[in-house]
XYZ file of N, CA and C in Angstrom:
354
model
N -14.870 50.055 -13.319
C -15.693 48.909 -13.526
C -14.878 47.623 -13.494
N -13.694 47.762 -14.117
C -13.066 46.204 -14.577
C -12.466 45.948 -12.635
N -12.296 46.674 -12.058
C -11.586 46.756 -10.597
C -12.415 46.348 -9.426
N -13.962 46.553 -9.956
C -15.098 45.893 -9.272
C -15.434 44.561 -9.256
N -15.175 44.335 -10.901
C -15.148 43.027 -11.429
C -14.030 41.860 -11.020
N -13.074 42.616 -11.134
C -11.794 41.622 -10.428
C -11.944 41.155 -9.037
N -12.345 42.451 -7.931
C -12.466 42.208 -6.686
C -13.369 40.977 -6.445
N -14.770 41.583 -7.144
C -15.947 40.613 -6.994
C -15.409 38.939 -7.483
N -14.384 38.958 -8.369
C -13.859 37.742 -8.820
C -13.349 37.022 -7.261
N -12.434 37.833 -6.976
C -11.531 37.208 -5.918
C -12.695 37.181 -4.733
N -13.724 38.145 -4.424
C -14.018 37.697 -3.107
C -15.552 36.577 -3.436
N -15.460 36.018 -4.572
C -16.275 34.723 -4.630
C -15.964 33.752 -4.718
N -14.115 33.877 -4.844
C -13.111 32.948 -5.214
C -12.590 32.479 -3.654
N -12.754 33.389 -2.741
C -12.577 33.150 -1.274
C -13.567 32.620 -0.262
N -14.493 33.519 -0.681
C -15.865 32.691 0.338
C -16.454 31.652 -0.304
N -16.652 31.402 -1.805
C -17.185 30.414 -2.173
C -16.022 28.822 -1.603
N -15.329 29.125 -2.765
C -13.480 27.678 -2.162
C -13.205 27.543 -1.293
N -13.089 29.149 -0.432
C -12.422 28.701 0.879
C -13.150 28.488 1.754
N -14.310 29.236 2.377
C -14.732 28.951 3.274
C -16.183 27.726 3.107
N -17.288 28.044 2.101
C -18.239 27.034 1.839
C -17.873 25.780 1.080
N -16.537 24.979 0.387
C -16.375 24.119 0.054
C -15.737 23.797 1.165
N -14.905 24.710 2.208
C -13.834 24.020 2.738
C -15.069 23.825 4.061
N -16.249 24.582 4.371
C -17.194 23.536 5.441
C -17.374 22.501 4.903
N -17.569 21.750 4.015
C -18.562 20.931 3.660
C -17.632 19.745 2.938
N -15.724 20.146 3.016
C -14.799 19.002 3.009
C -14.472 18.816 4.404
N -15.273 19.437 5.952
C -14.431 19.302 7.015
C -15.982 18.406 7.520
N -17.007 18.829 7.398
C -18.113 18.136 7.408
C -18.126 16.727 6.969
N -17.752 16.120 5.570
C -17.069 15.038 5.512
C -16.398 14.094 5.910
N -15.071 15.019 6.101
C -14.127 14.219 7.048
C -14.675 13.843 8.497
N -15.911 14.682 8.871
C -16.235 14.180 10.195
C -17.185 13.009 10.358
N -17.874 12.994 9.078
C -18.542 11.685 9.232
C -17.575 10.160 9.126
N -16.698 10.609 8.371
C -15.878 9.355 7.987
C -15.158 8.800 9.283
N -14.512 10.505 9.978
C -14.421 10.061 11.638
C -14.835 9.265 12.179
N -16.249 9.652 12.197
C -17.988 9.178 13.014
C -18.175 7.256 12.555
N -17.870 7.396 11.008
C -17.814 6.104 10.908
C -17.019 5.081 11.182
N -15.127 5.507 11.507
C -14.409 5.329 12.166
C -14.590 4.652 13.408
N -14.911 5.615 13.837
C -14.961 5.298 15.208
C -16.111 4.326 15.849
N -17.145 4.170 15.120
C -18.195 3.451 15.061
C -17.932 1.690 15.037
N -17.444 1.821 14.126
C -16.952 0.736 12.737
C -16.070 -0.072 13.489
N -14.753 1.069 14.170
C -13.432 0.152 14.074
C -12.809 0.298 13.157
N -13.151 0.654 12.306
C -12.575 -0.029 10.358
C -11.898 1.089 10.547
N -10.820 1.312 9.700
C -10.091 2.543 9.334
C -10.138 2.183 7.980
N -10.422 3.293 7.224
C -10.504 2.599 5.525
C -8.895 3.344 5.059
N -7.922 2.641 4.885
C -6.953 2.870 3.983
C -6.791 3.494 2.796
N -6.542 4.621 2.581
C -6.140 5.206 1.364
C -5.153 4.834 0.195
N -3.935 4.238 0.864
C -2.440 3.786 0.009
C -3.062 2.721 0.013
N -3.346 1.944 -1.675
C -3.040 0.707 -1.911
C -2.089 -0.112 -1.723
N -0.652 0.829 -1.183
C 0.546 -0.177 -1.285
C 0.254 -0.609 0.400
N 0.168 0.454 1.268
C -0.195 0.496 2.868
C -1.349 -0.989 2.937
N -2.610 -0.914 2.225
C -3.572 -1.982 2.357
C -2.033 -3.208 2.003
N -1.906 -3.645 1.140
C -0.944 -4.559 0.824
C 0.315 -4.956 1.793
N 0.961 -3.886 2.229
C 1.893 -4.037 3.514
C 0.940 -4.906 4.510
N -0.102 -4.634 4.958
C -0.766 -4.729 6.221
C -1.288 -6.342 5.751
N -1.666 -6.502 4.534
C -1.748 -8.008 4.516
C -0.393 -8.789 3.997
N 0.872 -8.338 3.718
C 1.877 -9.340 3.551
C 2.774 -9.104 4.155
N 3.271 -8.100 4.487
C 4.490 -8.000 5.275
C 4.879 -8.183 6.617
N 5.914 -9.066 6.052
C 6.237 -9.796 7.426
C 6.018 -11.361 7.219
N 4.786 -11.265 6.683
C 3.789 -12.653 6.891
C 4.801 -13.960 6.189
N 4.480 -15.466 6.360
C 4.634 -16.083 5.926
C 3.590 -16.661 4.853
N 4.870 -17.263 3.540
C 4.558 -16.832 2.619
C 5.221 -19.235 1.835
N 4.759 -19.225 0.756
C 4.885 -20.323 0.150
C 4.928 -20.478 -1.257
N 6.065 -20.644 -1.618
C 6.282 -20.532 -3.542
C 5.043 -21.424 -4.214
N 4.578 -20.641 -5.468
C 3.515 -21.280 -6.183
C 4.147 -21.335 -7.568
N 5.276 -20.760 -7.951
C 5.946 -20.897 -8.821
C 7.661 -20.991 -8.822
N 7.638 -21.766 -10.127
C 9.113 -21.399 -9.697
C 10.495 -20.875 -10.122
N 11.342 -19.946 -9.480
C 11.950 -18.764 -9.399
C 13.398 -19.113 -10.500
N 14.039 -20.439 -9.853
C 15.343 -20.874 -10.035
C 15.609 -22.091 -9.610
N 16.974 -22.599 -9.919
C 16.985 -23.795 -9.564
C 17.093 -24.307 -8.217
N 17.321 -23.764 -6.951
C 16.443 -23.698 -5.715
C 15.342 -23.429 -5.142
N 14.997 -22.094 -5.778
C 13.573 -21.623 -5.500
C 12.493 -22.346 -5.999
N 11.837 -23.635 -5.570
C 11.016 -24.339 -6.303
C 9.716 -23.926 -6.121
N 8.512 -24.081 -6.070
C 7.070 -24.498 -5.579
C 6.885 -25.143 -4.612
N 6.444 -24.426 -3.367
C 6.740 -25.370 -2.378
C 7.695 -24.789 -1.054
N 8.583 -23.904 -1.248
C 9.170 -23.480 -0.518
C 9.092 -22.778 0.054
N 9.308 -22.368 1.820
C 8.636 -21.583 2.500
C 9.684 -20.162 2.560
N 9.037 -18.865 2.933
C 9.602 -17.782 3.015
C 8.692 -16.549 4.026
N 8.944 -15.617 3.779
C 8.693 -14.183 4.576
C 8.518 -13.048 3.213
N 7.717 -12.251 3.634
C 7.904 -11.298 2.729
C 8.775 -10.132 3.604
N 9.261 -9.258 2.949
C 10.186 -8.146 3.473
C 9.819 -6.855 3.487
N 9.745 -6.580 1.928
C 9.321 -5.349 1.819
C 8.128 -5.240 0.467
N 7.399 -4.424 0.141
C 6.565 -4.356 -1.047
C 7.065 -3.136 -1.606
N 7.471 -3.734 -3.352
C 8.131 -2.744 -3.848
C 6.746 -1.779 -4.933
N 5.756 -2.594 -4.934
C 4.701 -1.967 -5.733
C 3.633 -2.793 -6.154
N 2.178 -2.903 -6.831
C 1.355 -3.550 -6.925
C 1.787 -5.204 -7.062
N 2.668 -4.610 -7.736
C 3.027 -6.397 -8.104
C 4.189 -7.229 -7.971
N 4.960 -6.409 -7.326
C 6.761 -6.858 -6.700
C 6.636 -6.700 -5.530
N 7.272 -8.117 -4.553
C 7.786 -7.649 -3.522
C 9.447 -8.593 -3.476
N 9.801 -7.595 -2.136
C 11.103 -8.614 -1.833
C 11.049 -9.606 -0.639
N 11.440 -11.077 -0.590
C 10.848 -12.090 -0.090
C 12.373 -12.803 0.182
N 12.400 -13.778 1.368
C 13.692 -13.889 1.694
C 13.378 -15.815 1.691
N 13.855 -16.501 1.648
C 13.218 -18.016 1.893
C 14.367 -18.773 2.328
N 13.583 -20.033 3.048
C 14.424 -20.860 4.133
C 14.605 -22.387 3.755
N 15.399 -23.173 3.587
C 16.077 -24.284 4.128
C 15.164 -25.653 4.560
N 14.866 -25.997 4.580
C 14.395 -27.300 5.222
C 14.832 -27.267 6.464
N 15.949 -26.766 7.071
C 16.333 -26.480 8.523
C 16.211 -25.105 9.081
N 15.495 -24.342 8.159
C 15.529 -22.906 8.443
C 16.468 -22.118 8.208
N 17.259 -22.364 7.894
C 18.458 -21.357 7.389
C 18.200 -20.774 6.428
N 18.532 -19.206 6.223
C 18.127 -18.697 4.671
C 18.849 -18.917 3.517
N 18.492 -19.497 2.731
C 19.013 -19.375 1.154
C 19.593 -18.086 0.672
N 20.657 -18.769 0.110
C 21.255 -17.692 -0.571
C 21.816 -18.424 -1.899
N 21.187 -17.656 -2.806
C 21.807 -18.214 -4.276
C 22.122 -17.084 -5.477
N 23.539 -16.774 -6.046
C 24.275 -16.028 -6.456
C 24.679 -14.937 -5.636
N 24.798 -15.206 -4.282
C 25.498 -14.417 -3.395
C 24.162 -13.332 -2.882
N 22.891 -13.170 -3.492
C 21.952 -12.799 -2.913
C 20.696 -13.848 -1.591
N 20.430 -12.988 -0.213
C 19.829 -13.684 0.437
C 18.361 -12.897 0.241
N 18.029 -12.308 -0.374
C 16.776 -11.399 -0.508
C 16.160 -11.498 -2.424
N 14.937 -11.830 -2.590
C 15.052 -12.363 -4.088
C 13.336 -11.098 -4.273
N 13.411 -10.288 -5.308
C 12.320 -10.273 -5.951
C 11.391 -11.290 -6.734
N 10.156 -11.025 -6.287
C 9.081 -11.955 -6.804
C 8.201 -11.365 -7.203
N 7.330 -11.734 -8.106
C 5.931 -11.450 -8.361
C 4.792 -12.040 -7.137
N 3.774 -10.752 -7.152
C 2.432 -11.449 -6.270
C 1.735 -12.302 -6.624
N 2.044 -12.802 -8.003
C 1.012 -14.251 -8.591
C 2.027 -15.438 -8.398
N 3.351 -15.318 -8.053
C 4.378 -16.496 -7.623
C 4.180 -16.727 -6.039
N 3.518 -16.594 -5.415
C 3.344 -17.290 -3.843
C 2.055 -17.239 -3.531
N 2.044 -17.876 -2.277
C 0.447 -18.175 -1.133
C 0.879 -17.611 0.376
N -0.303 -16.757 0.527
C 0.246 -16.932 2.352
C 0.110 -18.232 2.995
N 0.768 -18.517 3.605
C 0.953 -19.724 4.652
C -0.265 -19.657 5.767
N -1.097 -20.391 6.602
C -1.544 -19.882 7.331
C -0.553 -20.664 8.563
């Protein structure tokens, strides 16, 4: 009896999970396809990925300020995004040359210390 019971465990544990949840997570994914492809849109999963795709790279403009060069006002690039709320940001000169102050040319910032530039 208990050997019937186990089996019957496992083979409801296989056709139910594997095969009728796993139609109906592939069924899913095909509409989202469908809407994909429809749309254009690709909907992003990584919040940090959404965030790359709107700052990195981009030009960027101090709203606060960092140090005694880094004022409000000063233009830069973002580099890399280290997480919701840090990135690393590099900034330029009045002639374009990059700043460098304490022997660093790359400065962490907060995302509430700048503006994108348009």
């Amino acid at each position: 009896m208990i050997i019937f019971e186990i089996l019957g465990k496992i083979f409801v544990q296989i056709l139910f999970e594997g095969i009728i949840l796993g139609f109906f997570r592939l069924i899913g994914k095909g509409f989202n396809k469908l809407g994909e492809l429809f749309t254009g849109i690709e909907k992003p999963n990584d919040p940090i990925k959404v965030l790359e795709k709107k700052y990195l790279y981009k030009k960027i403009e101090l709203t606060k300020n960092l140090n005694e060069v880094l004022k409000p006002g000063r233009m830069g690039a973002v580099l890399e995004i280290i997480n919701m709320d840090k990135v690393f940001a590099e900034f330029y000169d009045g002639n374009g040359k990059q700043i460098e102050w304490n022997n660093e040319l790359v400065f962490e910032i907060g995302m509430d210390q700048f503006k994108l530039k348009k």
